[in-house]
DNA sequence: TAACCTAATATTGTTAACAATCCGGATCCA
DNA sequence: TGGATCCGGATTGTTAACAATATTAGGTTA
């Protein structure tokens, strides 16, 4: 279970709220494939509801940029591009750098302790110890999530946690993004916490920005490797065909 | 008959699209007062449409954080706080700083020329010459708008131009925000263009950030002045009552 | 054979009626 | 007099039928 989606009990009281949450989860986790067409009557019967609240939910998904609609044609799940992911990282670098700076100024001491304990938990986990799975799991997002929350800037929190966060999760589910940076990323997280505990805003921002930039570079290399691999396969296909 | 016709470019093909644009404009420009309740049947008859597309539009406005809805209670236009505006400026400082940096790297020379001409037009305008009205008019947003567009980062453009931009306009309409910074702001714009023309990303970002931070400080002082004025008036009322 | 026009079909957009829920005021009781 | 309860009005949430539009398949013609 993801650590911080809207409560699975569904806080939304209306049908549209609930179906919105469910659809968002289904899209983010890839149960509805990216780029696939969404049929309103089909979904309505599947969820056992009418098209009214479904359309309401679709409108919100469109506003969240998770689906694209064309009049009289239909709605499709957005298809994610590699360029878009890299742009997303640039945004995160700017915004989470800012969040780290603010957190260093404002985060309560008790919260910092709690954050340290979270990292301790991560450290204990076997997959992190083996350095094979940290960055791509929810734990990483959980860490970032807390720092964003500590920024105290409601609109920053809003944007990062309610929009970009879901997109990042969607990318992770879709691309996998196994990282060789697990140990490094974990160490960077520790440094960020230390900077916050030292009440050193500039340092916190600097490390956070570098942290995210490193992630971006890592993903970029991954894409390049995939591209060259695909190119080689294409050549092979051309030779055999 | 509608009070104003659809603007080209803004209009969607469906009723929900059009009513969404119209409602957003009405909210941003204060024709529907902030914090006021929105009655669905009332609006539906006023716009001559049914509640279906209206509800669709309301859902999108909610996703844009321009209205707040409570189930079985109704929708209200958001009420803006001074703290929120200051948070908005912090966000803009980070994001538009980034936009300026990217613009310095990527903006085509022809676009830079066009931007220079825009500033020349601003310079000619009487109100700017008098230093009484530049910052709070659309011209300022227009300048920032172009630099954001030049960043080439689709998601950054999306967020700044489709969400924050409307909120900033809403604040300007609501609070007025006459600025004593007109001449200074104009000069800062010129410096930003020069940095972009020099292909100096760091400088462009630096000046842009300082430019927005100065605006924020200016607004902050304005708020403080208003607060002390209100306090004094409150004392007077207490004395006379 | 390919291109173009036409019609069928399925999908979406829209509407109006129906049901569920909340808010305010009157009434009743302590 | 104070408070709690219940009822009425109004508003929103939901549903299913109706209308408009785009896509697709088929046939005709150059």
Coordinates of C-alpha atoms (C1' of nucleotides) in Angstrom, one line a residue:
Chain A
X1 CA 0.0 0.0 0.0
X2 CA 1.4 3.4 -0.9
X3 CA 2.2 5.4 2.2
X4 CA 0.5 8.6 1.3
X5 CA -2.4 8.4 -1.2
X6 CA -5.7 9.7 -0.1
X7 CA -7.1 7.4 2.5
X8 CA -8.3 4.2 0.9
X9 CA -11.6 4.7 2.8
X10 CA -12.0 7.5 0.3
X11 CA -12.5 10.8 2.1
X12 CA -14.5 12.0 -0.8
X13 CA -18.2 11.5 0.0
X14 CA -19.5 11.8 -3.5
X15 CA -19.4 9.2 -6.2
X16 CA -17.4 11.4 -8.4
X17 CA -14.8 11.8 -5.7
X18 CA -14.4 8.1 -5.2
X19 CA -14.3 7.3 -8.9
X20 CA -11.8 10.1 -9.4
X21 CA -9.5 8.6 -6.8
X22 CA -9.9 5.1 -8.2
X23 CA -9.3 6.2 -11.7
X24 CA -6.2 8.2 -10.8
X25 CA -4.8 5.2 -9.0
X26 CA -5.6 2.9 -11.9
X27 CA -3.9 5.3 -14.3
X28 CA -0.9 5.9 -12.2
X29 CA -0.3 2.3 -11.5
X30 CA -0.7 1.3 -15.1
X31 CA -3.8 -0.8 -14.7
X32 CA -5.2 1.4 -17.4
X33 CA -2.4 1.5 -19.9
X34 CA -0.9 4.9 -20.9
X35 CA -2.3 6.1 -24.2
X36 CA -5.3 3.8 -24.1
X37 CA -8.7 5.0 -24.9
X38 CA -11.3 5.3 -22.1
X39 CA -14.8 4.4 -23.0
X40 CA -17.4 6.1 -20.8
X41 CA -20.2 3.6 -21.0
X42 CA -17.7 0.8 -20.4
X43 CA -16.2 2.3 -17.4
X44 CA -19.6 3.3 -16.1
X45 CA -20.9 -0.3 -16.2
X46 CA -17.6 -1.6 -14.8
X47 CA -17.8 0.7 -11.8
X48 CA -21.5 0.3 -11.5
X49 CA -22.3 4.0 -11.8
X50 CA -23.8 6.3 -14.3
X51 CA -22.0 8.5 -16.8
X52 CA -22.7 11.8 -14.9
X53 CA -20.3 11.4 -12.0
X54 CA -17.9 9.6 -14.3
X55 CA -17.8 12.6 -16.6
X56 CA -17.2 14.8 -13.5
X57 CA -14.3 12.7 -12.6
X58 CA -12.9 12.7 -16.1
X59 CA -13.0 16.5 -16.1
X60 CA -10.9 16.5 -13.0
X61 CA -8.5 14.0 -14.4
X62 CA -8.2 16.2 -17.4
X63 CA -7.4 19.2 -15.2
X64 CA -4.7 17.1 -13.5
X65 CA -3.3 16.3 -17.0
X66 CA -3.7 12.6 -16.5
X67 CA -6.1 12.2 -19.4
X68 CA -6.6 14.2 -22.6
X69 CA -10.1 14.7 -24.0
X70 CA -11.2 15.7 -27.5
X71 CA -14.8 16.7 -28.0
X72 CA -17.0 14.1 -29.6
X73 CA -14.0 11.8 -29.9
X74 CA -13.2 10.6 -26.4
X75 CA -10.6 10.6 -23.7
X76 CA -7.2 8.9 -23.7
X77 CA -4.8 8.3 -20.9
X78 CA -1.8 10.6 -21.3
X79 CA 1.3 9.0 -22.8
X80 CA 4.5 9.9 -21.1
X81 CA 7.6 10.8 -23.0
X82 CA 11.1 10.7 -21.8
X83 CA 11.5 14.4 -22.5
X84 CA 8.6 15.1 -20.3
X85 CA 10.2 13.1 -17.4
X86 CA 13.4 15.1 -17.8
X87 CA 11.4 18.3 -17.7
X88 CA 9.7 17.1 -14.6
X89 CA 13.1 16.6 -12.9
X90 CA 14.1 20.2 -13.7
X91 CA 10.9 21.4 -12.1
X92 CA 11.5 19.2 -9.0
X93 CA 15.0 20.5 -8.8
X94 CA 13.8 24.1 -8.5
X95 CA 10.8 23.4 -6.3
X96 CA 12.2 20.8 -3.9
X97 CA 15.3 22.8 -3.5
X98 CA 13.1 25.6 -2.3
X99 CA 11.2 23.2 -0.1
X100 CA 14.5 22.0 1.5
X101 CA 15.5 25.6 2.1
X102 CA 12.2 26.4 3.8
X103 CA 12.3 23.1 5.8
X104 CA 15.7 24.0 7.2
X105 CA 14.2 27.2 8.4
X106 CA 10.9 25.9 9.8
X107 CA 10.9 22.2 10.4
X108 CA 10.1 21.4 14.1
X109 CA 12.8 19.5 15.9
X110 CA 10.4 16.7 16.6
X111 CA 9.7 16.3 12.9
X112 CA 13.4 16.2 12.2
X113 CA 13.8 13.4 14.7
X114 CA 10.9 11.6 13.0
X115 CA 12.6 12.0 9.7
X116 CA 15.8 10.5 11.1
X117 CA 13.9 7.5 12.3
X118 CA 12.4 7.1 8.8
X119 CA 15.9 7.0 7.4
X120 CA 16.9 4.4 10.0
X121 CA 14.0 2.3 8.9
X122 CA 15.1 2.5 5.3
X123 CA 18.6 1.6 6.3
X124 CA 17.3 -1.6 7.9
X125 CA 15.5 -2.8 4.9
X126 CA 17.2 -5.6 3.0
X127 CA 16.7 -4.3 -0.5
X128 CA 18.3 -1.0 0.5
X129 CA 21.2 -2.8 2.1
X130 CA 21.8 -4.6 -1.1
X131 CA 21.7 -1.4 -2.9
X132 CA 19.3 -2.7 -5.5
X133 CA 16.0 -1.0 -4.6
X134 CA 15.6 2.2 -2.8
X135 CA 15.2 5.0 -5.2
X136 CA 12.4 3.5 -7.2
X137 CA 10.4 2.4 -4.3
X138 CA 7.9 4.5 -2.4
X139 CA 10.4 5.1 0.4
X140 CA 12.2 7.7 -1.6
X141 CA 9.1 9.6 -2.4
X142 CA 8.1 9.3 1.2
X143 CA 11.2 11.1 2.2
X144 CA 10.8 13.9 -0.3
X145 CA 7.1 14.1 0.7
X146 CA 8.0 14.9 4.3
X147 CA 10.4 17.6 3.4
X148 CA 7.9 19.2 1.1
X149 CA 5.3 19.1 3.9
X150 CA 7.8 20.8 6.2
X151 CA 8.2 23.7 3.8
X152 CA 5.0 25.2 5.2
X153 CA 4.1 26.7 1.8
X154 CA 0.6 25.5 1.1
X155 CA 0.7 26.1 -2.6
X156 CA 4.1 24.4 -3.0
X157 CA 2.8 21.4 -1.0
X158 CA -0.3 21.4 -3.1
X159 CA 1.4 21.4 -6.4
X160 CA 4.2 18.9 -5.6
X161 CA 2.2 16.4 -3.6
X162 CA -1.1 16.5 -5.5
X163 CA 0.2 16.8 -9.1
X164 CA 3.8 16.1 -9.7
X165 CA 3.9 13.3 -7.1
X166 CA 1.3 11.2 -9.0
X167 CA 3.1 11.8 -12.3
X168 CA 6.4 10.6 -10.8
X169 CA 4.7 7.5 -9.5
X170 CA 3.2 6.9 -12.9
X171 CA 6.6 7.1 -14.5
X172 CA 8.1 4.7 -12.0
X173 CA 5.4 2.2 -12.6
X174 CA 5.7 2.5 -16.3
X175 CA 9.4 2.7 -16.9
X176 CA 10.5 0.7 -13.9
X177 CA 13.6 2.8 -13.4
X178 CA 15.7 0.5 -11.4
X179 CA 18.5 2.5 -10.1
X180 CA 22.1 1.8 -9.4
X181 CA 22.1 4.9 -7.2
X182 CA 20.3 3.3 -4.2
X183 CA 23.2 3.6 -1.8
X184 CA 24.2 7.0 -3.1
X185 CA 20.7 8.3 -2.9
X186 CA 20.3 7.1 0.6
X187 CA 23.5 8.9 1.7
X188 CA 22.3 12.1 0.0
X189 CA 19.1 11.8 2.0
X190 CA 21.1 11.6 5.2
X191 CA 23.1 14.7 4.2
X192 CA 19.9 16.6 3.5
X193 CA 18.5 15.8 6.9
X194 CA 21.8 16.9 8.6
X195 CA 21.7 20.2 6.8
X196 CA 18.1 20.7 7.9
X197 CA 19.0 19.8 11.5
X198 CA 21.9 22.2 11.3
X199 CA 19.4 24.9 10.2
X200 CA 21.5 25.6 7.1
X201 CA 19.0 26.6 4.4
X202 CA 21.6 27.2 1.7
X203 CA 23.2 23.9 2.2
X204 CA 19.9 22.0 2.4
X205 CA 18.8 23.6 -0.9
X206 CA 22.2 22.9 -2.5
X207 CA 22.2 19.2 -1.6
X208 CA 18.6 18.7 -2.5
X209 CA 19.1 20.2 -5.9
X210 CA 22.2 18.2 -6.5
X211 CA 20.4 15.1 -5.3
X212 CA 17.6 15.5 -7.8
X213 CA 19.9 16.6 -10.6
X214 CA 21.9 13.4 -10.1
X215 CA 18.7 11.4 -10.4
X216 CA 17.9 13.2 -13.6
X217 CA 21.4 12.5 -15.0
X218 CA 21.0 8.9 -14.0
X219 CA 17.7 8.5 -15.8
X220 CA 19.1 10.3 -18.8
X221 CA 21.9 7.8 -19.0
X222 CA 19.4 5.0 -18.7
X223 CA 17.4 6.4 -21.6
X224 CA 20.5 6.7 -23.7
X225 CA 21.5 3.1 -23.0
X226 CA 18.0 2.0 -23.9
X227 CA 18.1 4.0 -27.1
X228 CA 21.4 2.6 -28.2
X229 CA 20.1 -0.9 -27.3
X230 CA 17.0 -0.4 -29.4
X231 CA 19.1 1.0 -32.2
X232 CA 21.2 -2.1 -32.2
X233 CA 18.2 -4.4 -32.1
X234 CA 16.7 -2.5 -35.0
X235 CA 19.9 -3.1 -37.0
X236 CA 19.7 -6.8 -36.1
X237 CA 16.1 -6.9 -37.2
X238 CA 17.1 -5.2 -40.4
X239 CA 19.8 -7.8 -41.0
X240 CA 17.6 -10.8 -40.3
X241 CA 14.5 -9.4 -42.1
Chain B
X1 CA -27.5 37.0 -24.6
X2 CA -24.1 36.5 -23.1
X3 CA -22.5 39.7 -21.8
X4 CA -19.3 39.1 -23.7
X5 CA -18.5 36.9 -26.7
X6 CA -16.0 34.1 -26.7
X7 CA -12.4 35.1 -27.1
X8 CA -10.6 33.4 -30.0
X9 CA -8.1 30.8 -28.9
X10 CA -9.6 30.5 -25.5
X11 CA -12.8 28.9 -26.6
X12 CA -13.3 25.2 -26.6
X13 CA -15.7 23.4 -28.8
X14 CA -18.0 22.0 -26.1
X15 CA -20.3 24.0 -23.8
X16 CA -18.4 22.9 -20.8
X17 CA -15.2 24.3 -22.3
X18 CA -16.8 27.7 -23.0
X19 CA -18.5 28.0 -19.7
X20 CA -15.3 27.0 -18.0
X21 CA -13.4 29.9 -19.7
X22 CA -16.1 32.3 -19.0
X23 CA -16.4 31.4 -15.3
X24 CA -12.7 31.5 -14.9
X25 CA -12.6 35.0 -16.3
X26 CA -15.5 36.1 -14.2
X27 CA -13.9 34.8 -11.1
X28 CA -10.4 36.1 -11.9
X29 CA -11.8 39.6 -12.7
X30 CA -13.9 39.7 -9.6
X31 CA -17.3 39.8 -11.4
X32 CA -18.1 36.9 -9.2
X33 CA -16.8 38.1 -5.8
X34 CA -14.3 36.0 -3.9
X35 CA -15.8 33.9 -1.2
X36 CA -19.3 34.1 -2.7
X37 CA -21.5 31.1 -3.1
X38 CA -22.2 29.7 -6.5
X39 CA -25.7 28.5 -7.2
X40 CA -25.9 25.9 -9.9
X41 CA -29.5 26.5 -11.1
X42 CA -28.9 30.2 -11.0
X43 CA -25.8 30.1 -13.1
X44 CA -27.3 27.6 -15.4
X45 CA -30.3 29.8 -16.2
X46 CA -28.1 32.9 -16.5
X47 CA -25.8 31.2 -19.0
X48 CA -28.8 29.5 -20.7
X49 CA -27.4 26.0 -20.3
X50 CA -28.2 23.0 -18.3
X51 CA -26.5 21.8 -15.1
X52 CA -24.6 19.0 -16.8
X53 CA -21.9 21.0 -18.6
X54 CA -22.0 23.5 -15.7
X55 CA -21.0 20.8 -13.2
X56 CA -18.3 19.7 -15.6
X57 CA -16.9 23.2 -15.6
X58 CA -17.2 23.5 -11.9
X59 CA -15.2 20.3 -11.5
X60 CA -12.4 21.8 -13.6
X61 CA -12.5 25.0 -11.6
X62 CA -12.1 23.0 -8.5
X63 CA -9.1 21.2 -9.9
X64 CA -7.6 24.7 -10.7
X65 CA -8.3 25.7 -7.1
X66 CA -10.5 28.6 -8.1
X67 CA -13.5 27.2 -6.4
X68 CA -14.0 25.0 -3.4
X69 CA -16.9 22.5 -3.3
X70 CA -18.4 20.6 -0.4
X71 CA -20.7 17.7 -1.1
X72 CA -24.4 18.6 -0.7
X73 CA -23.5 22.1 0.3
X74 CA -22.3 23.9 -2.7
X75 CA -19.4 25.7 -4.3
X76 CA -17.7 28.9 -3.2
X77 CA -15.2 31.0 -5.0
X78 CA -11.9 30.8 -3.2
X79 CA -11.0 33.6 -0.9
X80 CA -7.5 34.8 -1.2
X81 CA -5.3 35.6 1.7
X82 CA -2.3 37.8 1.9
X83 CA -0.2 34.9 3.1
X84 CA -1.1 32.9 0.0
X85 CA -0.1 35.7 -2.3
X86 CA 3.3 35.9 -0.6
X87 CA 3.7 32.1 -1.0
X88 CA 2.8 32.6 -4.6
X89 CA 5.6 35.0 -5.0
X90 CA 8.1 32.5 -3.5
X91 CA 7.0 29.9 -6.0
X92 CA 7.3 32.4 -8.9
X93 CA 10.8 33.3 -7.8
X94 CA 11.9 29.7 -8.1
X95 CA 10.1 28.9 -11.3
X96 CA 10.4 32.1 -13.3
X97 CA 14.1 32.2 -12.3
X98 CA 14.4 28.8 -13.9
X99 CA 12.4 30.0 -16.9
X100 CA 14.8 33.0 -17.3
X101 CA 17.8 30.7 -17.2
X102 CA 16.3 28.4 -19.8
X103 CA 15.3 31.3 -21.9
X104 CA 18.8 32.6 -21.9
X105 CA 19.9 29.3 -23.3
X106 CA 17.2 28.7 -25.9
X107 CA 15.3 31.8 -26.9
X108 CA 15.6 32.4 -30.6
X109 CA 17.2 35.7 -31.6
X110 CA 14.1 36.8 -33.4
X111 CA 12.1 36.3 -30.2
X112 CA 14.5 38.4 -28.3
X113 CA 14.1 41.2 -30.8
X114 CA 10.4 40.9 -30.4
X115 CA 10.7 41.1 -26.7
X116 CA 12.8 44.2 -27.0
X117 CA 10.1 45.8 -29.1
X118 CA 7.5 44.9 -26.5
X119 CA 9.5 46.8 -23.9
X120 CA 9.9 49.7 -26.3
X121 CA 6.1 49.8 -26.6
X122 CA 5.8 49.8 -22.8
X123 CA 8.2 52.6 -22.6
X124 CA 6.1 54.7 -24.9
X125 CA 3.0 54.3 -22.9
X126 CA 2.0 57.4 -20.9
X127 CA 1.2 55.6 -17.7
X128 CA 4.5 53.9 -17.6
X129 CA 6.3 57.2 -18.3
X130 CA 4.6 58.7 -15.3
X131 CA 5.7 55.8 -13.2
X132 CA 2.2 55.1 -11.9
X133 CA 1.0 52.1 -13.7
X134 CA 3.2 49.4 -15.1
X135 CA 3.6 46.6 -12.7
X136 CA -0.1 46.1 -12.0
X137 CA -1.2 46.1 -15.6
X138 CA -1.3 43.2 -18.0
X139 CA 1.9 44.4 -19.7
X140 CA 4.0 43.1 -16.8
X141 CA 2.4 39.7 -17.0
X142 CA 2.8 39.8 -20.7
X143 CA 6.6 40.2 -20.4
X144 CA 6.8 37.4 -17.9
X145 CA 4.5 35.3 -20.1
X146 CA 6.9 35.5 -23.0
X147 CA 9.9 34.5 -21.0
X148 CA 8.1 31.5 -19.6
X149 CA 7.1 30.5 -23.1
X150 CA 10.7 30.8 -24.2
X151 CA 11.8 28.3 -21.5
X152 CA 10.7 25.4 -23.7
X153 CA 9.8 23.4 -20.7
X154 CA 6.2 22.3 -21.5
X155 CA 5.3 21.5 -17.9
X156 CA 6.7 24.7 -16.5
X157 CA 4.8 26.7 -19.1
X158 CA 1.7 24.7 -18.3
X159 CA 1.9 25.3 -14.6
X160 CA 2.9 29.0 -14.7
X161 CA 0.7 30.1 -17.5
X162 CA -2.4 28.1 -16.9
X163 CA -2.6 28.1 -13.1
X164 CA -0.4 30.7 -11.4
X165 CA -1.0 33.3 -14.1
X166 CA -4.8 33.3 -13.5
X167 CA -4.3 33.5 -9.7
X168 CA -1.9 36.4 -10.1
X169 CA -4.4 38.2 -12.2
X170 CA -7.1 37.5 -9.6
X171 CA -5.0 39.1 -6.9
X172 CA -4.3 42.1 -9.0
X173 CA -8.0 42.7 -9.7
X174 CA -8.9 42.1 -6.1
X175 CA -6.2 44.0 -4.2
X176 CA -5.4 46.6 -6.8
X177 CA -1.8 46.6 -5.9
X178 CA -0.8 50.0 -7.2
X179 CA 2.9 49.9 -7.3
X180 CA 5.5 52.6 -6.7
X181 CA 7.9 50.3 -8.4
X182 CA 6.8 51.0 -12.0
X183 CA 10.0 52.6 -13.2
X184 CA 12.2 50.2 -11.3
X185 CA 10.3 47.2 -12.5
X186 CA 10.6 48.4 -16.1
X187 CA 14.4 48.8 -15.8
X188 CA 14.6 45.3 -14.3
X189 CA 12.8 44.0 -17.3
X190 CA 15.3 45.6 -19.6
X191 CA 18.2 44.1 -17.6
X192 CA 16.6 40.6 -17.9
X193 CA 16.3 41.0 -21.6
X194 CA 19.9 42.0 -21.9
X195 CA 21.1 39.0 -19.9
X196 CA 19.1 36.8 -22.2
X197 CA 20.5 38.5 -25.2
X198 CA 24.0 38.0 -23.8
X199 CA 23.2 34.3 -23.4
X200 CA 24.1 34.6 -19.7
X201 CA 21.8 32.0 -18.0
X202 CA 23.1 32.6 -14.4
X203 CA 22.7 36.4 -14.7
X204 CA 19.2 36.0 -16.2
X205 CA 18.1 33.8 -13.4
X206 CA 19.7 36.1 -10.8
X207 CA 18.0 39.2 -12.0
X208 CA 14.6 37.5 -12.5
X209 CA 14.7 36.2 -9.0
X210 CA 15.7 39.5 -7.6
X211 CA 13.0 41.2 -9.7
X212 CA 10.2 39.0 -8.3
X213 CA 11.6 39.1 -4.8
X214 CA 11.5 42.9 -4.9
X215 CA 7.9 42.7 -6.0
X216 CA 7.1 40.5 -3.1
X217 CA 8.8 42.8 -0.6
X218 CA 6.9 45.7 -2.1
X219 CA 3.6 43.9 -1.6
X220 CA 4.6 42.9 1.8
X221 CA 5.2 46.5 2.8
X222 CA 1.9 47.4 1.2
X223 CA 0.2 44.9 3.4
X224 CA 2.0 46.1 6.5
X225 CA 0.9 49.7 5.8
X226 CA -2.7 48.6 5.3
X227 CA -2.6 46.6 8.5
X228 CA -1.3 49.5 10.5
X229 CA -3.9 51.8 8.9
X230 CA -6.7 49.4 9.7
X231 CA -5.4 49.1 13.3
X232 CA -5.5 52.9 13.6
X233 CA -9.0 53.1 12.2
X234 CA -10.0 50.4 14.6
X235 CA -8.7 52.5 17.5
X236 CA -10.6 55.5 16.2
X237 CA -13.8 53.5 16.0
X238 CA -13.2 52.3 19.5
X239 CA -12.8 55.9 20.7
X240 CA -15.9 57.2 19.0
X241 CA -18.2 54.2 19.6
Chain C
dT1 C1' -6.9 -0.2 -58.2
dA2 C1' -7.3 3.9 -55.7
dA3 C1' -9.8 7.8 -54.3
dC4 C1' -13.9 9.9 -52.9
dC5 C1' -18.5 10.2 -51.4
dT6 C1' -22.3 8.3 -48.5
dA7 C1' -24.5 6.2 -44.9
dA8 C1' -24.5 3.4 -40.8
dT9 C1' -22.9 3.1 -36.2
dA10 C1' -21.0 4.0 -32.1
dT11 C1' -19.5 7.4 -29.0
dT12 C1' -19.9 11.7 -26.7
dG13 C1' -22.4 16.0 -25.4
dT14 C1' -26.7 17.6 -23.4
dT15 C1' -31.0 17.8 -21.1
dA16 C1' -34.6 17.3 -17.7
dA17 C1' -36.6 14.5 -14.1
dC18 C1' -35.7 12.0 -9.8
dA19 C1' -33.5 11.0 -5.3
dA20 C1' -30.5 12.1 -1.3
dT21 C1' -28.6 15.4 1.6
dC22 C1' -28.0 19.6 4.3
dC23 C1' -29.5 24.1 6.5
dG24 C1' -32.8 27.0 9.0
dG25 C1' -36.7 27.8 11.7
dA26 C1' -40.4 26.4 14.5
dT27 C1' -41.9 23.6 18.2
dC28 C1' -41.6 21.1 22.4
dC29 C1' -39.6 19.9 26.7
dA30 C1' -36.7 20.6 30.9
Chain D
dT1 C1' -35.1 30.8 29.1
dG2 C1' -32.2 27.5 27.0
dG3 C1' -31.5 23.7 24.3
dA4 C1' -32.7 19.8 21.6
dT5 C1' -35.5 17.8 18.0
dC6 C1' -38.1 17.5 14.1
dC7 C1' -39.9 19.3 9.9
dG8 C1' -39.9 22.0 5.4
dG9 C1' -37.5 24.2 1.8
dA10 C1' -33.8 24.4 -1.0
dT11 C1' -29.7 22.7 -3.1
dT12 C1' -26.9 19.3 -4.8
dG13 C1' -26.0 14.4 -6.5
dT14 C1' -27.5 11.0 -9.7
dT15 C1' -29.8 8.8 -13.4
dA16 C1' -31.5 7.6 -18.0
dA17 C1' -33.2 9.2 -22.3
dC18 C1' -32.3 12.4 -26.3
dA19 C1' -29.4 14.9 -29.7
dA20 C1' -25.2 16.0 -32.1
dT21 C1' -20.8 14.7 -33.8
dA22 C1' -16.9 11.9 -35.6
dT23 C1' -15.3 7.6 -37.2
dT24 C1' -15.6 3.7 -40.2
dA25 C1' -17.1 0.6 -43.6
dG26 C1' -19.0 0.0 -48.0
dG27 C1' -20.0 1.1 -52.6
dT28 C1' -19.3 3.8 -56.7
dT29 C1' -16.6 6.1 -60.1
dA30 C1' -12.5 7.8 -62.6

